[in-house]
Coordinates of C-alpha atoms in Angstrom, one line a residue:
Chain A
V251 CA 136.6 115.5 -46.8
L252 CA 134.6 118.7 -46.3
G253 CA 133.9 121.3 -49.0
P254 CA 132.1 124.7 -49.0
G255 CA 129.8 125.6 -46.2
D256 CA 132.1 125.7 -43.2
D257 CA 134.9 127.9 -42.1
C258 CA 137.5 125.9 -44.0
A259 CA 137.6 123.1 -46.5
I260 CA 139.3 119.9 -45.2
L261 CA 141.6 118.2 -47.6
K262 CA 142.8 114.7 -47.0
T263 CA 146.4 114.0 -47.9
R264 CA 148.4 111.0 -47.1
G265 CA 149.0 111.3 -43.4
A266 CA 147.6 114.7 -42.6
N267 CA 144.4 116.6 -43.0
L268 CA 144.8 120.1 -44.3
L269 CA 142.5 123.1 -43.9
F270 CA 142.3 125.5 -46.8
T271 CA 140.4 128.9 -46.6
V272 CA 140.3 132.2 -48.4
D273 CA 139.2 135.7 -47.3
S274 CA 139.5 139.2 -48.6
L275 CA 139.6 142.7 -47.2
V276 CA 138.5 145.4 -49.7
E277 CA 139.0 149.1 -49.4
G278 CA 135.8 151.0 -49.3
V279 CA 133.9 147.9 -48.2
H280 CA 135.7 146.5 -45.2
F281 CA 138.0 149.4 -44.4
A282 CA 139.3 152.9 -45.3
L283 CA 143.0 153.5 -45.5
G284 CA 142.8 156.4 -43.1
W285 CA 141.3 154.2 -40.4
M286 CA 144.5 152.3 -39.6
R287 CA 148.2 152.1 -40.3
G288 CA 149.2 149.8 -43.2
R289 CA 150.9 147.6 -40.6
D290 CA 147.6 147.0 -38.8
L291 CA 145.8 146.4 -42.1
G292 CA 148.2 143.7 -43.1
A293 CA 148.1 142.0 -39.7
R294 CA 144.3 142.2 -39.7
A295 CA 144.0 140.6 -43.1
L296 CA 146.0 137.7 -42.0
T297 CA 144.2 137.4 -38.6
V298 CA 140.8 137.1 -40.4
N299 CA 142.1 133.9 -42.0
L300 CA 143.8 132.6 -38.9
S301 CA 140.5 132.9 -37.2
D302 CA 138.9 130.6 -39.8
I303 CA 141.6 128.0 -39.2
A304 CA 141.3 128.4 -35.5
A305 CA 137.5 127.9 -35.5
M306 CA 137.9 124.4 -36.9
G307 CA 140.7 123.5 -34.4
G308 CA 143.5 123.6 -36.9
R309 CA 147.1 124.9 -36.7
P310 CA 147.7 127.5 -39.5
T311 CA 150.7 126.5 -41.5
A312 CA 151.1 128.4 -44.8
C313 CA 149.3 131.1 -46.8
V314 CA 149.5 132.9 -50.1
V315 CA 148.7 136.6 -50.5
N316 CA 147.1 138.4 -53.4
L317 CA 147.6 142.2 -53.1
A318 CA 145.5 144.4 -55.5
L319 CA 146.9 147.9 -55.6
R320 CA 145.2 151.0 -56.9
D321 CA 146.9 154.2 -58.2
G322 CA 148.0 156.5 -55.4
I323 CA 149.1 153.8 -52.9
E324 CA 152.6 154.7 -51.8
T325 CA 155.4 152.2 -51.7
R326 CA 155.7 153.0 -48.0
V327 CA 152.1 151.8 -47.4
V328 CA 152.7 148.6 -49.3
D329 CA 155.9 148.0 -47.3
Q330 CA 153.8 148.6 -44.1
I331 CA 151.1 146.2 -45.2
Y332 CA 153.8 143.5 -45.8
A333 CA 155.4 144.2 -42.5
G334 CA 152.0 143.7 -40.8
L335 CA 151.4 140.5 -42.7
E336 CA 154.8 139.2 -41.6
D337 CA 154.3 140.3 -38.0
A338 CA 151.0 138.4 -37.8
A339 CA 152.4 135.4 -39.7
A340 CA 155.5 135.2 -37.4
T341 CA 153.3 135.4 -34.2
A342 CA 151.1 132.6 -35.5
D343 CA 154.0 130.6 -36.9
V344 CA 152.6 130.7 -40.4
D345 CA 154.7 130.8 -43.5
I346 CA 153.8 133.3 -46.3
V347 CA 154.8 131.0 -49.1
G348 CA 153.7 132.9 -52.2
G349 CA 151.9 135.9 -53.5
N350 CA 150.7 137.9 -56.4
I351 CA 150.4 141.7 -56.9
N352 CA 148.1 143.2 -59.5
R353 CA 146.6 146.6 -60.3
A354 CA 143.0 147.4 -59.5
R355 CA 140.8 150.4 -58.8
E356 CA 140.8 149.7 -55.1
L357 CA 143.2 148.3 -52.6
S358 CA 142.4 144.7 -51.5
I359 CA 144.2 141.9 -49.7
T360 CA 143.1 138.4 -50.4
I361 CA 144.7 135.6 -48.5
A362 CA 144.4 131.8 -48.9
M363 CA 145.6 129.8 -45.9
L364 CA 146.3 126.2 -45.1
G365 CA 146.1 124.7 -41.7
E366 CA 147.0 121.3 -40.3
L367 CA 144.5 119.3 -38.4
R368 CA 145.5 116.5 -35.9
G369 CA 142.5 114.2 -36.1
T370 CA 139.1 115.7 -36.9
A371 CA 137.8 119.3 -37.1
M372 CA 135.4 121.2 -35.0
R373 CA 132.5 121.6 -37.5
R374 CA 129.3 123.6 -37.7
D375 CA 127.2 120.5 -38.1
S376 CA 127.8 118.7 -34.8
A377 CA 125.7 120.7 -32.3
R378 CA 123.5 118.4 -30.3
I379 CA 120.3 118.9 -28.3
G380 CA 121.2 119.7 -24.8
D381 CA 124.5 121.3 -25.6
Q382 CA 125.4 124.5 -23.8
I383 CA 126.3 127.4 -25.9
F384 CA 129.4 129.4 -24.9
V385 CA 131.2 132.4 -26.3
T386 CA 134.7 133.7 -25.5
G387 CA 135.6 137.3 -24.7
T388 CA 133.2 140.2 -25.2
L389 CA 131.0 140.9 -28.2
G390 CA 130.1 144.0 -30.2
D391 CA 133.3 145.9 -29.5
A392 CA 134.6 145.6 -33.0
A393 CA 131.3 146.7 -34.5
L394 CA 131.3 149.8 -32.3
G395 CA 135.0 150.5 -33.2
W396 CA 134.1 150.3 -36.9
R397 CA 131.2 152.7 -36.4
L398 CA 133.4 155.1 -34.6
L399 CA 136.0 155.0 -37.4
A400 CA 133.3 155.3 -40.1
G401 CA 131.8 158.3 -38.3
K402 CA 128.5 156.5 -37.8
L403 CA 128.8 156.9 -34.1
Q404 CA 130.3 159.6 -31.9
A405 CA 132.1 159.2 -28.6
P406 CA 134.5 161.4 -26.7
K407 CA 138.2 160.6 -26.8
G408 CA 139.2 158.4 -24.0
K409 CA 139.9 154.8 -22.9
S410 CA 136.5 153.5 -24.1
R411 CA 136.8 154.9 -27.5
T412 CA 140.4 153.7 -27.9
H413 CA 139.5 150.2 -26.6
L414 CA 136.6 149.8 -29.1
I415 CA 138.6 151.0 -32.1
D416 CA 141.5 148.8 -31.1
R417 CA 139.3 145.8 -31.0
Y418 CA 138.3 146.5 -34.6
V419 CA 141.8 147.4 -35.8
R420 CA 143.7 144.7 -34.0
P421 CA 141.5 141.6 -33.6
A422 CA 143.0 138.4 -32.1
A423 CA 142.4 135.0 -33.6
R424 CA 141.7 132.6 -30.8
L425 CA 144.1 129.9 -31.9
A426 CA 145.3 128.6 -28.5
A427 CA 141.7 128.5 -27.1
A428 CA 140.5 126.6 -30.1
Q429 CA 143.4 124.1 -29.9
N430 CA 142.2 123.4 -26.4
L431 CA 138.5 122.9 -27.5
V432 CA 139.4 120.5 -30.2
S433 CA 140.9 118.2 -27.6
L434 CA 137.6 117.8 -25.8
R435 CA 135.5 114.6 -26.2
P436 CA 132.9 114.8 -27.5
M437 CA 134.3 117.6 -29.6
P438 CA 132.3 120.8 -29.5
A439 CA 130.7 122.4 -32.6
A440 CA 132.4 125.7 -33.1
I441 CA 132.5 128.8 -35.3
D442 CA 134.3 132.1 -35.1
I443 CA 132.1 135.2 -34.7
S444 CA 132.8 137.1 -37.9
D445 CA 129.3 137.8 -39.2
G446 CA 127.7 138.5 -35.8
L447 CA 126.6 136.3 -32.9
L448 CA 123.0 135.6 -34.1
Q449 CA 124.0 135.0 -37.7
D450 CA 127.0 132.8 -36.9
L451 CA 124.9 130.8 -34.4
E452 CA 122.3 130.4 -37.2
H453 CA 125.0 128.8 -39.4
I454 CA 125.5 126.2 -36.7
L455 CA 121.7 125.6 -36.2
E456 CA 121.1 125.2 -39.9
R457 CA 123.9 122.8 -40.5
S458 CA 123.2 120.8 -37.2
K459 CA 119.4 120.8 -37.8
V460 CA 118.7 122.0 -34.3
G461 CA 117.3 125.1 -32.6
A462 CA 118.6 127.3 -29.8
E463 CA 117.6 129.5 -27.0
I464 CA 119.8 132.5 -26.1
D465 CA 119.6 134.6 -23.0
A466 CA 120.4 138.1 -24.4
L467 CA 121.3 139.4 -20.9
A468 CA 124.0 136.7 -20.6
V469 CA 125.8 137.9 -23.8
P470 CA 129.1 139.4 -22.6
V471 CA 129.8 143.0 -23.4
S472 CA 132.8 145.2 -22.3
S473 CA 132.6 148.1 -19.9
A474 CA 133.7 150.3 -22.9
Y475 CA 130.7 149.0 -24.9
R476 CA 128.3 149.9 -22.0
S477 CA 129.9 153.3 -21.6
I478 CA 129.1 154.2 -25.2
V479 CA 125.7 152.5 -26.0
G480 CA 124.5 151.6 -22.5
E481 CA 122.2 148.5 -22.3
D482 CA 121.5 148.3 -26.1
L483 CA 122.6 144.8 -27.1
S484 CA 122.1 145.3 -30.9
Y485 CA 125.8 145.4 -31.6
A486 CA 126.7 142.5 -29.3
L487 CA 124.1 140.3 -31.0
G488 CA 124.5 141.6 -34.6
G489 CA 127.8 143.2 -35.0
G490 CA 130.5 141.1 -36.6
E491 CA 134.3 141.1 -36.8
D492 CA 134.9 140.2 -33.1
Y493 CA 136.6 136.9 -34.1
E494 CA 135.7 135.4 -30.7
L495 CA 134.7 131.7 -30.6
L496 CA 131.2 130.4 -30.3
F497 CA 131.0 126.7 -29.3
C498 CA 128.4 124.2 -28.3
A499 CA 129.5 121.6 -25.7
R500 CA 127.9 118.9 -23.6
P501 CA 127.1 120.1 -20.1
R502 CA 130.4 119.2 -18.3
Y503 CA 132.4 122.3 -17.7
S504 CA 131.2 125.5 -16.0
E505 CA 132.0 128.9 -17.4
S506 CA 134.9 129.3 -15.1
E507 CA 136.3 125.9 -15.8
F508 CA 136.2 126.7 -19.5
G509 CA 137.7 130.1 -18.7
R510 CA 140.7 128.4 -17.1
R511 CA 141.1 125.8 -19.9
L512 CA 140.9 128.4 -22.6
G513 CA 142.8 131.2 -20.9
L514 CA 139.9 133.6 -21.9
P515 CA 136.7 134.8 -20.3
V516 CA 134.0 132.3 -21.3
R517 CA 130.3 132.9 -20.9
Q518 CA 127.3 130.5 -21.3
I519 CA 124.7 132.3 -23.3
G520 CA 122.1 129.6 -24.0
R521 CA 121.5 126.1 -25.1
I522 CA 120.7 123.9 -28.1
V523 CA 117.1 122.7 -28.2
R524 CA 114.9 120.4 -30.3
G525 CA 113.3 121.9 -33.3
R526 CA 114.5 124.7 -35.5
G527 CA 115.0 128.4 -35.1
L528 CA 116.7 130.7 -32.7
K529 CA 114.7 132.2 -29.7
V530 CA 116.2 135.2 -27.9
T531 CA 115.0 135.6 -24.3
G532 CA 115.8 138.2 -21.7
A533 CA 114.3 141.7 -21.3
A534 CA 117.1 143.1 -23.3
K535 CA 117.1 146.4 -25.1
I536 CA 117.7 145.9 -28.7
A537 CA 117.3 149.3 -30.3
G538 CA 118.4 148.3 -33.7
W539 CA 116.6 145.0 -34.3
D540 CA 115.6 145.8 -37.8
Q541 CA 119.1 147.0 -38.8
L542 CA 120.5 144.0 -36.9
R543 CA 118.5 141.6 -39.1
S544 CA 119.5 143.5 -42.3
G545 CA 123.2 143.4 -41.4
E546 CA 123.5 147.2 -41.2
L547 CA 125.2 147.1 -37.8
K548 CA 128.4 145.6 -39.1
P549 CA 131.1 146.4 -41.6
Chain B
V80 CA 160.4 123.6 -49.3
L81 CA 160.2 126.4 -51.7
G82 CA 158.7 129.9 -51.1
P83 CA 158.1 133.0 -53.2
G84 CA 159.9 133.4 -56.5
D85 CA 158.7 130.4 -58.5
D86 CA 155.3 129.5 -60.1
C87 CA 154.1 127.8 -56.9
A88 CA 155.2 127.3 -53.4
I89 CA 156.0 123.7 -52.4
L90 CA 154.7 122.6 -49.1
K91 CA 156.0 119.5 -47.4
T92 CA 153.4 117.4 -45.7
R93 CA 153.9 113.9 -44.3
G94 CA 154.0 111.7 -47.5
A95 CA 153.1 114.3 -50.2
N96 CA 154.5 117.5 -51.5
L97 CA 151.8 120.1 -52.2
L98 CA 151.9 123.0 -54.6
F99 CA 150.0 126.2 -53.5
T100 CA 149.6 129.2 -55.8
V101 CA 147.4 132.3 -56.1
D102 CA 146.4 134.4 -59.1
S103 CA 143.8 137.0 -59.8
L104 CA 141.9 138.4 -62.9
V105 CA 140.7 142.0 -62.4
E106 CA 138.1 143.7 -64.6
G107 CA 139.4 146.7 -66.3
V108 CA 143.0 145.4 -65.9
H109 CA 143.0 141.9 -67.3
F110 CA 139.7 141.8 -69.1
A111 CA 136.5 143.7 -69.9
L112 CA 133.2 141.9 -69.3
G113 CA 132.0 142.6 -72.9
W114 CA 135.0 140.6 -74.2
M115 CA 133.9 137.2 -73.3
R116 CA 131.0 135.2 -71.8
G117 CA 130.9 134.8 -68.0
R118 CA 131.5 131.1 -68.6
D119 CA 134.7 131.7 -70.5
L120 CA 135.8 134.2 -67.8
G121 CA 135.3 131.6 -65.1
A122 CA 137.1 128.9 -67.0
R123 CA 140.0 131.3 -67.9
A124 CA 140.5 132.4 -64.2
L125 CA 140.9 128.7 -63.2
T126 CA 143.1 127.9 -66.2
V127 CA 145.6 130.6 -65.2
N128 CA 146.1 128.8 -61.9
L129 CA 146.2 125.4 -63.5
S130 CA 149.0 126.6 -65.7
D131 CA 151.1 127.5 -62.6
I132 CA 150.6 124.1 -61.2
A133 CA 151.4 122.5 -64.5
A134 CA 154.6 124.5 -65.0
M135 CA 156.1 122.9 -61.9
G136 CA 155.0 119.4 -62.9
G137 CA 152.2 119.0 -60.4
R138 CA 148.7 117.6 -60.6
P139 CA 146.2 120.3 -59.5
T140 CA 144.0 118.9 -56.7
A141 CA 141.9 121.6 -55.0
C142 CA 141.2 125.4 -55.1
V143 CA 139.4 128.1 -53.3
V144 CA 137.8 131.0 -55.1
N145 CA 137.4 134.6 -54.0
L146 CA 134.8 136.4 -56.1
A147 CA 134.6 140.2 -55.8
L148 CA 131.4 141.6 -57.3
R149 CA 130.6 145.2 -58.1
D150 CA 127.2 146.7 -58.4
G151 CA 125.5 146.0 -61.7
I152 CA 126.7 142.5 -62.2
E153 CA 123.7 140.4 -62.9
T154 CA 123.1 137.1 -61.1
R155 CA 123.0 135.4 -64.5
V156 CA 126.6 136.5 -65.1
V157 CA 127.7 135.2 -61.6
D158 CA 126.0 131.9 -62.4
Q159 CA 127.9 131.8 -65.7
I160 CA 131.2 132.5 -64.0
Y161 CA 130.6 129.7 -61.6
A162 CA 129.6 127.4 -64.4
G163 CA 132.9 128.2 -66.2
L164 CA 134.9 127.6 -63.0
E165 CA 133.2 124.2 -62.6
D166 CA 133.7 123.3 -66.3
A167 CA 137.4 124.0 -66.1
A168 CA 137.7 122.3 -62.6
A169 CA 135.9 119.2 -63.8
T170 CA 138.1 118.9 -66.9
A171 CA 141.3 119.2 -64.9
D172 CA 139.9 117.0 -62.1
V173 CA 140.3 119.7 -59.5
D174 CA 137.9 120.3 -56.6
I175 CA 136.6 123.8 -55.8
V176 CA 136.6 123.3 -52.0
G177 CA 135.7 126.7 -50.8
G178 CA 135.2 130.3 -51.6
N179 CA 134.2 133.7 -50.5
I180 CA 132.1 136.5 -52.2
N181 CA 132.5 140.1 -51.4
R182 CA 131.5 143.5 -52.7
A183 CA 134.0 145.7 -54.5
R184 CA 134.1 148.5 -57.1
E185 CA 135.2 146.1 -59.8
L186 CA 134.7 142.5 -60.6
S187 CA 137.6 140.2 -59.8
I188 CA 138.3 136.5 -59.5
T189 CA 141.1 135.4 -57.2
I190 CA 141.9 131.7 -57.0
A191 CA 144.3 129.9 -54.7
M192 CA 145.1 126.4 -55.9
L193 CA 146.8 123.3 -54.4
G194 CA 148.6 120.7 -56.5
E195 CA 150.2 117.4 -55.6
L196 CA 153.7 116.6 -56.6
R197 CA 155.1 113.1 -57.0
G198 CA 158.7 113.6 -56.3
T199 CA 160.3 117.0 -57.0
A200 CA 159.2 120.0 -59.0
M201 CA 160.3 121.5 -62.2
R202 CA 161.8 124.7 -61.0
R203 CA 163.1 128.0 -62.5
D204 CA 166.5 127.7 -60.8
S205 CA 167.8 124.5 -62.5
A206 CA 168.7 125.5 -66.0
R207 CA 172.3 124.4 -66.8
I208 CA 174.8 125.7 -69.4
G209 CA 174.4 123.7 -72.5
D210 CA 170.6 123.1 -72.1
Q211 CA 168.5 123.5 -75.1
I212 CA 165.5 125.9 -74.7
F213 CA 162.2 124.7 -76.0
V214 CA 158.7 126.1 -76.2
T215 CA 155.3 124.4 -76.9
G216 CA 152.7 125.6 -79.3
T217 CA 152.8 129.1 -80.9
L218 CA 153.4 132.4 -79.1
G219 CA 151.9 135.8 -79.4
D220 CA 148.4 134.7 -80.3
A221 CA 146.8 135.6 -77.0
A222 CA 148.5 139.1 -77.0
L223 CA 147.0 139.7 -80.5
G224 CA 143.6 138.4 -79.4
W225 CA 143.7 140.7 -76.4
R226 CA 144.6 143.7 -78.6
L227 CA 141.8 142.9 -81.0
L228 CA 139.3 142.8 -78.2
A229 CA 140.6 145.9 -76.6
G230 CA 140.4 147.8 -80.0
K231 CA 144.2 148.4 -80.0
L232 CA 144.5 146.4 -83.3
Q233 CA 142.1 146.0 -86.2
A234 CA 141.6 142.9 -88.4
P235 CA 138.8 141.8 -90.7
K236 CA 136.4 139.3 -89.5
G237 CA 137.5 135.8 -90.4
K238 CA 139.3 132.7 -89.2
S239 CA 142.5 134.4 -88.2
R240 CA 140.8 137.0 -86.1
T241 CA 138.6 134.3 -84.5
H242 CA 141.6 132.1 -83.8
L243 CA 143.6 134.8 -82.1
I244 CA 140.7 135.9 -79.9
D245 CA 139.9 132.3 -79.0
R246 CA 143.5 131.8 -77.9
Y247 CA 143.1 134.8 -75.5
V248 CA 139.7 133.9 -74.3
R249 CA 140.1 130.1 -73.9
P250 CA 143.8 129.3 -73.1
A251 CA 144.8 125.8 -72.3
A252 CA 147.0 124.8 -69.4
R253 CA 149.6 122.3 -70.6
L254 CA 149.0 119.8 -67.8
A255 CA 149.6 116.6 -69.6
A256 CA 152.7 117.9 -71.4
A257 CA 154.1 119.1 -68.1
Q258 CA 153.4 115.7 -66.5
N259 CA 155.5 114.2 -69.2
L260 CA 158.4 116.7 -68.8
V261 CA 158.6 116.1 -65.0
S262 CA 159.3 112.5 -65.6
L263 CA 162.5 113.2 -67.6
R264 CA 165.9 112.8 -65.9
P265 CA 167.6 115.1 -65.5
M266 CA 164.5 117.1 -64.9
P267 CA 164.1 120.2 -67.1
A268 CA 163.8 123.7 -65.7
A269 CA 160.4 125.0 -66.7
I270 CA 158.0 128.0 -66.6
D271 CA 154.6 128.8 -68.1
I272 CA 154.7 131.7 -70.5
S273 CA 152.3 134.1 -68.8
D274 CA 154.4 137.3 -68.8
G275 CA 155.8 136.9 -72.3
L276 CA 158.7 134.7 -73.7
L277 CA 161.6 137.1 -73.0
Q278 CA 160.4 138.1 -69.5
D279 CA 159.6 134.5 -68.5
L280 CA 162.9 133.3 -69.8
E281 CA 164.7 136.0 -67.9
H282 CA 163.0 134.6 -64.7
I283 CA 164.7 131.3 -65.4
L284 CA 168.1 133.0 -66.2
E285 CA 168.1 135.1 -63.0
R286 CA 167.2 132.2 -60.8
S287 CA 169.5 129.7 -62.5
K288 CA 172.4 132.3 -62.7
V289 CA 173.0 131.6 -66.4
G290 CA 172.7 133.4 -69.8
A291 CA 170.8 132.4 -73.0
E292 CA 170.9 132.9 -76.7
I293 CA 167.6 132.9 -78.5
D294 CA 167.1 132.7 -82.3
A295 CA 164.1 135.0 -82.8
L296 CA 163.4 133.4 -86.2
A297 CA 162.9 130.0 -84.5
V298 CA 160.1 131.4 -82.2
P299 CA 156.9 129.6 -83.4
V300 CA 154.1 131.8 -84.5
S301 CA 150.7 130.7 -86.0
S302 CA 149.6 131.5 -89.5
A303 CA 146.8 133.6 -88.0
Y304 CA 149.5 135.6 -86.3
R305 CA 151.4 136.1 -89.6
S306 CA 148.3 137.0 -91.4
I307 CA 147.6 139.9 -89.0
V308 CA 151.1 141.3 -88.2
G309 CA 153.3 139.7 -90.8
E310 CA 156.9 139.1 -89.8
D311 CA 156.8 141.4 -86.7
L312 CA 157.8 139.2 -83.8
S313 CA 157.2 141.7 -81.0
Y314 CA 154.1 140.0 -79.8
A315 CA 155.6 136.5 -79.9
L316 CA 158.6 137.7 -77.9
G317 CA 156.8 140.1 -75.5
G318 CA 153.1 139.3 -75.4
G319 CA 152.0 137.3 -72.4
E320 CA 149.0 135.1 -71.6
D321 CA 149.8 132.2 -74.0
Y322 CA 150.3 129.7 -71.1
E323 CA 152.5 127.6 -73.3
L324 CA 155.5 125.9 -71.6
L325 CA 159.1 127.1 -71.8
F326 CA 161.6 124.4 -70.7
C327 CA 165.4 123.9 -70.7
A328 CA 166.6 120.4 -71.2
R329 CA 169.9 118.6 -71.8
P330 CA 170.5 117.9 -75.5
R331 CA 168.8 114.5 -75.9
Y332 CA 165.5 114.7 -77.7
S333 CA 164.9 116.5 -80.9
E334 CA 162.0 118.9 -81.5
S335 CA 159.9 116.2 -83.1
E336 CA 160.7 113.6 -80.3
F337 CA 159.6 116.1 -77.7
G338 CA 156.6 116.8 -79.9
R339 CA 155.6 113.2 -79.8
R340 CA 156.3 112.8 -76.1
L341 CA 154.3 115.9 -75.1
G342 CA 151.5 115.6 -77.7
L343 CA 152.1 119.3 -78.8
P344 CA 154.2 121.1 -81.3
V345 CA 157.6 121.8 -79.7
R346 CA 160.2 124.2 -81.0
Q347 CA 163.9 124.6 -80.0
I348 CA 164.4 128.4 -79.8
G349 CA 167.9 128.7 -78.3
R350 CA 170.3 127.5 -75.6
I351 CA 171.5 128.2 -72.2
V352 CA 175.1 129.7 -72.1
R353 CA 177.7 130.7 -69.6
G354 CA 177.4 134.3 -68.2
R355 CA 174.4 136.4 -67.6
G356 CA 171.8 138.1 -69.8
L357 CA 169.7 137.2 -72.8
K358 CA 171.0 137.6 -76.4
V359 CA 168.4 137.6 -79.2
T360 CA 169.8 136.8 -82.6
G361 CA 168.2 136.4 -86.0
A362 CA 167.3 139.1 -88.5
A363 CA 163.9 139.4 -87.0
K364 CA 161.6 142.4 -87.4
I365 CA 160.7 143.6 -84.0
A366 CA 158.6 146.7 -84.6
G367 CA 157.7 147.3 -81.0
W368 CA 160.9 146.7 -79.2
D369 CA 160.5 149.6 -76.8
Q370 CA 156.9 148.8 -76.0
L371 CA 158.0 145.2 -75.6
R372 CA 160.5 146.1 -73.0
S373 CA 158.0 148.3 -71.2
G374 CA 155.4 145.6 -71.2
E375 CA 152.9 147.5 -73.3
L376 CA 152.3 144.7 -75.7
K377 CA 150.5 142.5 -73.2
P378 CA 147.4 142.8 -71.0

């Protein structure tokens, strides 16, 4: 029904549509082992896939796990990774139905996940001119958390630092909120923010063949974010790994109405317009625009 | 329906049973890039998964591919790998429905595949006392091909060397033969020989809670195999990666009847007996028994 180019592939079977996705976390690329406990690492690997299923409005059902282990990884750490996988799977009511372990020169966790879809999916190609663009939660926290862990950014110990690192280490997949969105008519276009707000929005614009205007000052950031980088919105616009939802809906519900429906803070950040391309307005400070465009601000 | 511990997981959906499996090829562990063209590598990565679906009697339907690329891999090689994946997918009528590319310190290809099952699967846990044990094709060729490529074994250039290397580089998944087996009643227990004959048979024995007697001299080896290592059966018994089928069936069909049904040479190598454990009889020369037990004879 739908192949590469969206968060998940849609497979038609007799009676049910399945979602099927794969993602991988690689040591030295996406994380260092010293940054988080094995349990968090396992849970995070699974959550990244849950988020892809969520973004299309599916219910995750089953996954298989490929664990590549390098020399020097203790059995204790492997057990912790599995415990984290099982924690996250149990919370999301997903079965880990198979797996494979192999040796490698670096630790990696690759997960393929299936999801069930009642009816049709929220896709990237269905944004329409006049749609309002919304995001859930706050953006940029995970990118800052990652930079703090990687030593690319300094901040004093305290609640802000802890909050940002926690957002990177223990992201949430917005499954319940996405289930609510998929029941709206007309159905919104949606994506999870894994690559960064601007890049993920551009995925929607390309596939929907429309343009967008974003008010940078409307992009939601946390007080922890502001306490570390002030008004610089680079990380909120370009940092990935937040796993919040971005969706484009007909003007019908206000921010607060969506907030109540989804059980999460929801902010309108712009709208879909005729033409192509993405215009960012608002007298926002974007210190790292060049790095933002080159992807340097994210893991 | 069936979780970890068999070739595939079985997922129940409304109307159809799905098979779902994952496997990975890692550079420096399973292969070196100089050993084969990118096209062969791609095809081989897919075939390894096809074989898991085949072994349970399923029809492969869709897969997702995670490609981890290290620095120094040319675009040309990546294109070749994809071409090989697409070749093998087209031949087996499988759709590559999604994928992911990430950076890593070594090249690896991880594939998760779905298969459709009409009725029930050929499992590892259904071998019964009195069953005859059969294998398709010849065994040990791929292990010798791997050793030749890895420089662990020397052989003069010629047809034998070429044949053995080809069996390693371009294995076949026994999809059609397995489709035939799954239609037998009672249904055989089956597994694909990826870890080596003895080890894969032991998987069946453990899960079926039975024992087996194998006549080592009945284990089929190719003339190329004999021309390189003579009567030493170590590689036929312990070398993996052949992707032939091992199955346990009620006494009913002879070797040649099975051969006609499956369209492949089929050899009876032993039988399932009461008790536990595997007894190898026959005055066979097994030069590398210790290495065989430790897994050193295979990739």
